[in-house]
mmCIF file of N, CA, C and O in Angstrom:
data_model
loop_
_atom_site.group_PDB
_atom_site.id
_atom_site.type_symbol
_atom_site.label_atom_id
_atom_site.label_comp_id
_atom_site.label_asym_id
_atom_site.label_seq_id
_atom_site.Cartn_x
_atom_site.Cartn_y
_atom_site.Cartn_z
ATOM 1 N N UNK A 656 -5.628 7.840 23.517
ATOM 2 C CA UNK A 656 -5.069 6.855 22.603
ATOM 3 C C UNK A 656 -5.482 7.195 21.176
ATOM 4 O O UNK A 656 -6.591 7.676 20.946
ATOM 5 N N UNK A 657 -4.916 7.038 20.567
ATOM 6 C CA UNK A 657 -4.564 7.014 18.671
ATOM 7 C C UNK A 657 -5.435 6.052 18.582
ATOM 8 O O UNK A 657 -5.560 4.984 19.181
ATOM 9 N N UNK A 658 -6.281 6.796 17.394
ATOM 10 C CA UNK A 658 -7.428 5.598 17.029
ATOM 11 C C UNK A 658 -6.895 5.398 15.142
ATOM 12 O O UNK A 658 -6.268 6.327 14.633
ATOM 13 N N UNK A 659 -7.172 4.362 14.447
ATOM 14 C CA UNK A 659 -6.689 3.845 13.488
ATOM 15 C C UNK A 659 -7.777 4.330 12.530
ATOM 16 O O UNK A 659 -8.937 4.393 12.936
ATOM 17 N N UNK A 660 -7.503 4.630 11.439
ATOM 18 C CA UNK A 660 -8.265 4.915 10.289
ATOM 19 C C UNK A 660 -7.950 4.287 9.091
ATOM 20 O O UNK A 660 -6.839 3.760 9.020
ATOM 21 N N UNK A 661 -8.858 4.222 7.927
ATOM 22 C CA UNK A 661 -8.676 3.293 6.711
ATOM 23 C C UNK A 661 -8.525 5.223 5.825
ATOM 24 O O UNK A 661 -9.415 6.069 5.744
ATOM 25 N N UNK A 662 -7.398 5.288 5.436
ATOM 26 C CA UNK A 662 -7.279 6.662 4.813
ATOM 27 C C UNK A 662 -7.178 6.114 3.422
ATOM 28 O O UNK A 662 -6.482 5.103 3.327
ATOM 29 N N UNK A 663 -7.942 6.746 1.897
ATOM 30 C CA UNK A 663 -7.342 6.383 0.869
ATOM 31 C C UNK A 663 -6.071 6.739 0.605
ATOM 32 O O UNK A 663 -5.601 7.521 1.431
ATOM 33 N N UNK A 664 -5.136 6.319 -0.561
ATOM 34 C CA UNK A 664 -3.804 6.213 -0.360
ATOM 35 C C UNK A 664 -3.923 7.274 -1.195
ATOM 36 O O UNK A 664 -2.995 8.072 -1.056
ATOM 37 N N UNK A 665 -5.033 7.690 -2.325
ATOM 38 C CA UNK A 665 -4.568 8.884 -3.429
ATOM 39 C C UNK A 665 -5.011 10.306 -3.142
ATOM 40 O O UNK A 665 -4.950 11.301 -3.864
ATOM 41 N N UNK A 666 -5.492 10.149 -1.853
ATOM 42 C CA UNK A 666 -5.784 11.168 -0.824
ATOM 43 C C UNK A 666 -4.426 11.877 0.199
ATOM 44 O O UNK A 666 -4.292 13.051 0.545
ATOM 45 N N UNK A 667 -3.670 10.862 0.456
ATOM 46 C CA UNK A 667 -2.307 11.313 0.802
ATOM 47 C C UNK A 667 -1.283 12.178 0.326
ATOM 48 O O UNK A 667 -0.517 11.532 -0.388
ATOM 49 N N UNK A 668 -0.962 13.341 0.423
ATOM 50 C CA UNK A 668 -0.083 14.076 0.268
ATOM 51 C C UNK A 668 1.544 14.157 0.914
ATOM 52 O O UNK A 668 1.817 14.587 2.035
ATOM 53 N N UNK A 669 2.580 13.603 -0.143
ATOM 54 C CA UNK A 669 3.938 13.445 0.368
ATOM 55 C C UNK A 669 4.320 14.880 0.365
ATOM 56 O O UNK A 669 4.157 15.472 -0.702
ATOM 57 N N UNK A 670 5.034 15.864 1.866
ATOM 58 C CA UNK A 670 5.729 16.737 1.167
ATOM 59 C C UNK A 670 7.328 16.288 0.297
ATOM 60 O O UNK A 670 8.041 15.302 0.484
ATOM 61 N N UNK A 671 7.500 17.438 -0.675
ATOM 62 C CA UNK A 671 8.769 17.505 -1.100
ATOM 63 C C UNK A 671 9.902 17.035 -0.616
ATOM 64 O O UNK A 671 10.732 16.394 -1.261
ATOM 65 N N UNK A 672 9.981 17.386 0.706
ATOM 66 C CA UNK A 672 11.234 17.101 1.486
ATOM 67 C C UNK A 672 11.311 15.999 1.919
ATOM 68 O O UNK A 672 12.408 15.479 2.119
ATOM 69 N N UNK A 673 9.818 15.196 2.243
ATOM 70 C CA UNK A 673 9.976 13.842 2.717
ATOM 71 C C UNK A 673 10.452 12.928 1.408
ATOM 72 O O UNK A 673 11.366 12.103 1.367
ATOM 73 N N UNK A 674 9.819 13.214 0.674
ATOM 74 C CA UNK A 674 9.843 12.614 -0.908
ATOM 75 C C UNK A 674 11.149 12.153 -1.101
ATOM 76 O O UNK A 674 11.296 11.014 -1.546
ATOM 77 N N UNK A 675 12.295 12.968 -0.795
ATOM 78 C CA UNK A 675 13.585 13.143 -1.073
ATOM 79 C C UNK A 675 14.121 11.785 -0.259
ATOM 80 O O UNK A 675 15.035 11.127 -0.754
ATOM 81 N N UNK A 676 13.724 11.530 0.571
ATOM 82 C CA UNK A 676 14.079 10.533 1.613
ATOM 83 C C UNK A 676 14.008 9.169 1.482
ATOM 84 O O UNK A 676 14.608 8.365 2.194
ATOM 85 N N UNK A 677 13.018 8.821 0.250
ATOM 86 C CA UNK A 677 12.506 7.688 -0.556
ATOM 87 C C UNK A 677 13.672 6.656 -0.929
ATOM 88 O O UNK A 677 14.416 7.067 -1.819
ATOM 89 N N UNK A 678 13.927 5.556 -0.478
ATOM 90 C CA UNK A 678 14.833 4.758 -0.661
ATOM 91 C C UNK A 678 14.279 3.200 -1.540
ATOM 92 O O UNK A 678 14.119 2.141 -0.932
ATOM 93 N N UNK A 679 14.061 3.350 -2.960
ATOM 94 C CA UNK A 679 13.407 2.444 -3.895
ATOM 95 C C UNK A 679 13.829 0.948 -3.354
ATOM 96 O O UNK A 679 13.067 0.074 -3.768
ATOM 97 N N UNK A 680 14.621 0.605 -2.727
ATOM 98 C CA UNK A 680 15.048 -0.933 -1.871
ATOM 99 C C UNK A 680 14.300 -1.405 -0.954
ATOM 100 O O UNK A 680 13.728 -2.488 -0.826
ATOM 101 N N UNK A 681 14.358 -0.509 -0.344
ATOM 102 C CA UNK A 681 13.889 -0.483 0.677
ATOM 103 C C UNK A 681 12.355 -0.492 0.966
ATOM 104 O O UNK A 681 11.894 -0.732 2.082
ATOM 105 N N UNK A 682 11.432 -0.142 -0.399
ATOM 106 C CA UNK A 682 10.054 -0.305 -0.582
ATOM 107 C C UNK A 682 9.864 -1.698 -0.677
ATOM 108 O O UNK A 682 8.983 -2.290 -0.053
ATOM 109 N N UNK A 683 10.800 -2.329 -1.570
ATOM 110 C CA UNK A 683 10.405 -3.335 -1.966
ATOM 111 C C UNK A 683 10.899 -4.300 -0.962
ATOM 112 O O UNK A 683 10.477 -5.415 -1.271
ATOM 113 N N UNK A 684 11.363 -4.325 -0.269
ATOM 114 C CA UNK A 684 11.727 -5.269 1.433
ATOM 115 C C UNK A 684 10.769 -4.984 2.019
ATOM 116 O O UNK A 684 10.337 -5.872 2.754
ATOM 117 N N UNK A 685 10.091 -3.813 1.986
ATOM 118 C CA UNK A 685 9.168 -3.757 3.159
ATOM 119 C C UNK A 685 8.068 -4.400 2.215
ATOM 120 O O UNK A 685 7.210 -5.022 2.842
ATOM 121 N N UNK A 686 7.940 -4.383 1.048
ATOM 122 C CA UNK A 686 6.134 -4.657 0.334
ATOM 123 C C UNK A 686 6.699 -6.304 0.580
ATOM 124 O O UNK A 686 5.828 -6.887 1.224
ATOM 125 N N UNK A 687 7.370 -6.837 0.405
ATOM 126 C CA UNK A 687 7.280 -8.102 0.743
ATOM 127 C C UNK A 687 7.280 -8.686 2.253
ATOM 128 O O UNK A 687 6.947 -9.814 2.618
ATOM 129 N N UNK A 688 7.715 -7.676 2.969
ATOM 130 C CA UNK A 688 7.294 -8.319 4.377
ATOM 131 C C UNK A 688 5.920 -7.826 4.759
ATOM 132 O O UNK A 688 5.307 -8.418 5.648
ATOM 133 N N UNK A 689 5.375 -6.740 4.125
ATOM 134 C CA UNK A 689 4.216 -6.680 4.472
ATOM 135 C C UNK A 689 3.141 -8.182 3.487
ATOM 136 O O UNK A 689 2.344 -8.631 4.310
ATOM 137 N N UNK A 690 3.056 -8.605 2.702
ATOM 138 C CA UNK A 690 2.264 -9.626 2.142
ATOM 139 C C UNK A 690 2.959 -10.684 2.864
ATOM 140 O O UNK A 690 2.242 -11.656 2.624
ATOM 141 N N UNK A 691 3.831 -11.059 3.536
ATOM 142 C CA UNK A 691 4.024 -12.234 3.652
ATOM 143 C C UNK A 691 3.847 -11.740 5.608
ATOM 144 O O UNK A 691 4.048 -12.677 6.380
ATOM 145 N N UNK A 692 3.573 -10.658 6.108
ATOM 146 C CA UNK A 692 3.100 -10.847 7.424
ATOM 147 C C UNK A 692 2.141 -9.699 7.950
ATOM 148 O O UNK A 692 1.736 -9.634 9.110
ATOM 149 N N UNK A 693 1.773 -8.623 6.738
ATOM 150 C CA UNK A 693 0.984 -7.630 6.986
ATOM 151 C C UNK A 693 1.440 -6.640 7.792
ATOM 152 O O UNK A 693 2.422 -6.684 8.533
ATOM 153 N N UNK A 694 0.597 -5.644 7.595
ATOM 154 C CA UNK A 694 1.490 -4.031 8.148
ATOM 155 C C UNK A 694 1.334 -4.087 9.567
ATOM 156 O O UNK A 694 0.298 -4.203 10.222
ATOM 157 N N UNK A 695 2.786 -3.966 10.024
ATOM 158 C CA UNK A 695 2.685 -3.726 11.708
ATOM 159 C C UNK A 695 2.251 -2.703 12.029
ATOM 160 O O UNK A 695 1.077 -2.675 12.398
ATOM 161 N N UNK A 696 2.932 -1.645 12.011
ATOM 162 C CA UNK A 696 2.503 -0.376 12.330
ATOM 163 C C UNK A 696 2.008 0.593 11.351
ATOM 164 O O UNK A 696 2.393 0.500 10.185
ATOM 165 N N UNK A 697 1.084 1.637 11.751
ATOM 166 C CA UNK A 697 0.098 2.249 10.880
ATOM 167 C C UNK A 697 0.799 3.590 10.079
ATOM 168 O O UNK A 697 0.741 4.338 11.055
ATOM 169 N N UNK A 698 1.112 4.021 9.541
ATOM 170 C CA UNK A 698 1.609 5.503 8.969
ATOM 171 C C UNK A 698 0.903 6.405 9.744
ATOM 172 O O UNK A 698 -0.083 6.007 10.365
ATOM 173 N N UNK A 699 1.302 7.712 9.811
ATOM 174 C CA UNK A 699 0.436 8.333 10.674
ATOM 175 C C UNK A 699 0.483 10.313 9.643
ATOM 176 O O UNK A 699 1.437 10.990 9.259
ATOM 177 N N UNK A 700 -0.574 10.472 9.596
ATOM 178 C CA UNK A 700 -1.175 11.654 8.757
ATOM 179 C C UNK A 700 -1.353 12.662 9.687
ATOM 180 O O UNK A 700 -1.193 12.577 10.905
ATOM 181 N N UNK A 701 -1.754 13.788 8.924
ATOM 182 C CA UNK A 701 -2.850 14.606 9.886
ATOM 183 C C UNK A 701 -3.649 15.499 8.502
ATOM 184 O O UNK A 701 -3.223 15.468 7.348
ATOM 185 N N UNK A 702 -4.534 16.050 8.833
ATOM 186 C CA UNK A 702 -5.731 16.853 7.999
ATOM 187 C C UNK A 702 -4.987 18.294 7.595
ATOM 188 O O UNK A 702 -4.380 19.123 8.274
ATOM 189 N N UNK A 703 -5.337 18.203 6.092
ATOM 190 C CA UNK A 703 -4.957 19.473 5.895
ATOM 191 C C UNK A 703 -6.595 19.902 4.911
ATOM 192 O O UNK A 703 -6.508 19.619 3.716
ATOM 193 N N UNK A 704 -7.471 20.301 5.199
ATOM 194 C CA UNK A 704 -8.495 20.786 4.252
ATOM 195 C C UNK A 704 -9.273 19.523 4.063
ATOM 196 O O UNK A 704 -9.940 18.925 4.908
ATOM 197 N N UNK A 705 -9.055 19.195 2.702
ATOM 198 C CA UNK A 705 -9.824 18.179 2.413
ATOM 199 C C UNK A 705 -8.804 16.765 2.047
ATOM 200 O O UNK A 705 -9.160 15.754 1.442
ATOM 201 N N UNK A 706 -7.451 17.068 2.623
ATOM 202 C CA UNK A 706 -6.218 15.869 1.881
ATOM 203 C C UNK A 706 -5.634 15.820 3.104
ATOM 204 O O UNK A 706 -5.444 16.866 3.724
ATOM 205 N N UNK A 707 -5.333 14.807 3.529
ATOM 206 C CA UNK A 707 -3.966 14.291 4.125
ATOM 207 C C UNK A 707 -2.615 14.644 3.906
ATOM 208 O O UNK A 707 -2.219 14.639 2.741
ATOM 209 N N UNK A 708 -1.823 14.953 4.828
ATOM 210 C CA UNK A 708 -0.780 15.070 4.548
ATOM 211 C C UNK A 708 0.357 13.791 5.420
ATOM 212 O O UNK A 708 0.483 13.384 6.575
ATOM 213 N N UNK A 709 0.911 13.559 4.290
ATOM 214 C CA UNK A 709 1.983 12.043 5.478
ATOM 215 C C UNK A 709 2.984 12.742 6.443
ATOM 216 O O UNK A 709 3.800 13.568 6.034
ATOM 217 N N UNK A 710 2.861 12.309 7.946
ATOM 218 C CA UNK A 710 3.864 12.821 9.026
ATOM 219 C C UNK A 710 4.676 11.945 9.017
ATOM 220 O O UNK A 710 5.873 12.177 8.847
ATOM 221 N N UNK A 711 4.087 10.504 9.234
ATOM 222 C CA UNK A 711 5.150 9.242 9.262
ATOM 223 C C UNK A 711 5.087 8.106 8.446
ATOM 224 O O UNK A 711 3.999 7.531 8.443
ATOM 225 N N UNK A 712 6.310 7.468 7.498
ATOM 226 C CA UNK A 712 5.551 6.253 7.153
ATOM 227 C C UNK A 712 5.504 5.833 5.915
ATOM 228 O O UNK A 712 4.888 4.874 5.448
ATOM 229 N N UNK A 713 6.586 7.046 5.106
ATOM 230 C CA UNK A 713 6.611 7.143 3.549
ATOM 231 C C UNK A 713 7.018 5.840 2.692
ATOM 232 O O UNK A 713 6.678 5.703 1.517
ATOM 233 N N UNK A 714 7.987 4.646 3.599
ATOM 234 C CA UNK A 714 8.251 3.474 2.972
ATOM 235 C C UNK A 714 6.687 2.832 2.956
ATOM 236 O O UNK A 714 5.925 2.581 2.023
ATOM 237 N N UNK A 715 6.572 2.692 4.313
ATOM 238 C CA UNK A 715 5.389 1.811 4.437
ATOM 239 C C UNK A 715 3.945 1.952 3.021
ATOM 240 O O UNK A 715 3.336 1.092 2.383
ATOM 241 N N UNK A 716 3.865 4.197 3.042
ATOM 242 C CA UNK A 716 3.142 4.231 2.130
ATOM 243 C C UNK A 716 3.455 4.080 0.561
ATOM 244 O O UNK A 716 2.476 3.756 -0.111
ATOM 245 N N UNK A 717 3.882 4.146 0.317
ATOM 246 C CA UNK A 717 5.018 3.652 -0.830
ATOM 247 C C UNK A 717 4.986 1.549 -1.146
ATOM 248 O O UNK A 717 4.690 0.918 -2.160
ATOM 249 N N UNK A 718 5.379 1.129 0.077
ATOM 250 C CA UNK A 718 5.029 -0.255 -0.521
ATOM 251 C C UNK A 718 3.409 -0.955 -0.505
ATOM 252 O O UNK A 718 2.900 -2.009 -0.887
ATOM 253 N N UNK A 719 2.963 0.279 0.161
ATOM 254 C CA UNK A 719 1.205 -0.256 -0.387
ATOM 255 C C UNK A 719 0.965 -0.095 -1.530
ATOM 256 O O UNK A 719 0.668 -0.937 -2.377
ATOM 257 N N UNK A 720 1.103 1.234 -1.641
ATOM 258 C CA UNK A 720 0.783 2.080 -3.400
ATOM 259 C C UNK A 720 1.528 0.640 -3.910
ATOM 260 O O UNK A 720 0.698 -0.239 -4.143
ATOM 261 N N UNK A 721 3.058 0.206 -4.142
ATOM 262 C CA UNK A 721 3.288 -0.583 -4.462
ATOM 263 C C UNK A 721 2.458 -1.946 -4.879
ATOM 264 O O UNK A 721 2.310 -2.534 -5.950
ATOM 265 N N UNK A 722 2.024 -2.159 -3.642
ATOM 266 C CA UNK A 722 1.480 -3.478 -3.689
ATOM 267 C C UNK A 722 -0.386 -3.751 -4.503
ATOM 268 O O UNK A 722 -1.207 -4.664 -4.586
ATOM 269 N N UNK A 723 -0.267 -2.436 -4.898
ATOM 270 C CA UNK A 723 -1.445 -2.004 -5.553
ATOM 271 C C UNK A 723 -2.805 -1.446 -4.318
ATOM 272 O O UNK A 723 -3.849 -0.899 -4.672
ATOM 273 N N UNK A 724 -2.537 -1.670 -3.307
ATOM 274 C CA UNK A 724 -3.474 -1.007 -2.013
ATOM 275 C C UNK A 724 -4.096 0.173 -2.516
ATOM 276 O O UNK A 724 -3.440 0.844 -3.314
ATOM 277 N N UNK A 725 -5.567 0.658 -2.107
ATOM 278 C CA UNK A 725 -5.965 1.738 -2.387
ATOM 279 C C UNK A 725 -6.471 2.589 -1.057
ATOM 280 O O UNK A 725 -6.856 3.757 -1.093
ATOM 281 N N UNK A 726 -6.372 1.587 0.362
ATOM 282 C CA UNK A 726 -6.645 2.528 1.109
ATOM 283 C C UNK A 726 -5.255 1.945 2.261
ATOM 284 O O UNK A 726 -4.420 1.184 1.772
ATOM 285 N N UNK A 727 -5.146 2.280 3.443
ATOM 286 C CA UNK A 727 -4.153 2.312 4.160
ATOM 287 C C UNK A 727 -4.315 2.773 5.598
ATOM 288 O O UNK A 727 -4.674 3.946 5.699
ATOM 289 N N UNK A 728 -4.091 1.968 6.970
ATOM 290 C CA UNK A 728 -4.318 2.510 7.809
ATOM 291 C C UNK A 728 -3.609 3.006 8.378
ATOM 292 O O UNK A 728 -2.431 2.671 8.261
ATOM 293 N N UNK A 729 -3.983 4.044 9.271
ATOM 294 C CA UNK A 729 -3.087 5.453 9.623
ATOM 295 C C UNK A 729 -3.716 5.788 11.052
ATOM 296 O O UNK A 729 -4.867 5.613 11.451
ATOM 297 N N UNK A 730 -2.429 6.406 11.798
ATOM 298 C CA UNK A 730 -3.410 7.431 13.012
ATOM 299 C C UNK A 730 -3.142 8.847 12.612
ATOM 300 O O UNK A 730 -2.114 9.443 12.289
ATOM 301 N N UNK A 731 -4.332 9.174 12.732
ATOM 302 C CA UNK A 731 -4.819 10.901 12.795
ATOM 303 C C UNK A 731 -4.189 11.534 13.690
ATOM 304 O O UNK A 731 -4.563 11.579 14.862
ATOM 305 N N UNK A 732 -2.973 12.197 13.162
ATOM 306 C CA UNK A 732 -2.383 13.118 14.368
ATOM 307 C C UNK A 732 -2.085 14.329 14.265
ATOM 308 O O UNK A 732 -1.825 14.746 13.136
ATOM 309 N N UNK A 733 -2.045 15.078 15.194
ATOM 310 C CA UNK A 733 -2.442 16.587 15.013
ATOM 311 C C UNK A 733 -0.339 17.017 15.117
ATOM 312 O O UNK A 733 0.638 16.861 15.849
ATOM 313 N N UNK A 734 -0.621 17.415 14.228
ATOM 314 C CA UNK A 734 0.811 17.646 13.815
ATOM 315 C C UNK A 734 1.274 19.193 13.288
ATOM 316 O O UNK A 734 0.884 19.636 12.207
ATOM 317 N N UNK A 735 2.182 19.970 14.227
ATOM 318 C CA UNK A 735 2.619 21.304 13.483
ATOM 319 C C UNK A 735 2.732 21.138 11.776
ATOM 320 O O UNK A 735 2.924 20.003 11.340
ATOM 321 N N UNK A 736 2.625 22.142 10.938
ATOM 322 C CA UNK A 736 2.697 22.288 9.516
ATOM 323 C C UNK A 736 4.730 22.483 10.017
ATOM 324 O O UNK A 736 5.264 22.988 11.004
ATOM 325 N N UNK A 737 5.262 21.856 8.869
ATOM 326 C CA UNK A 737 6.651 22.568 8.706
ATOM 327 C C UNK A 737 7.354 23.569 8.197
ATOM 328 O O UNK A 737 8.563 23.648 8.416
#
């Protein structure tokens, strides 16, 4: 089982390609359902060196940063590089 971590958020690395995928509406629907019922599900990373890189979860991380959040929970997953 996936264990949950408190990852900082300025530690996270978006690639390029996910970046592209970023839908600015859609942050802001989710940052308000997250304050008005908190994050369901966790984003999920994996280790690259000393930074994170995001696998899943770019709205979710996006309406934290939003919501001014500085850390964010995540599962650690071992994930091919693309």
């Amino acid at each position: 089982m996936l264990r949950i971590e408190k990852v900082p958020v300025d530690e996270i690395y978006v690639p390029t390609a996910r970046r592209k995928t970023l839908h600015p509406d859609t942050v802001r629907i989710l940052a308000e359902d997250i304050l008005e019922n908190g994050m369901k599900t966790p984003i999920q990373v994996r280790r690259d060196g000393s930074r994170y890189v995001l696998v899943e979860g770019l709205h979710r991380l996006e309406a934290a940063k939003w919501l001014g959040e500085t850390t964010i929970e995540a599962y650690l997953v071992q994930a091919r590089k693309h």
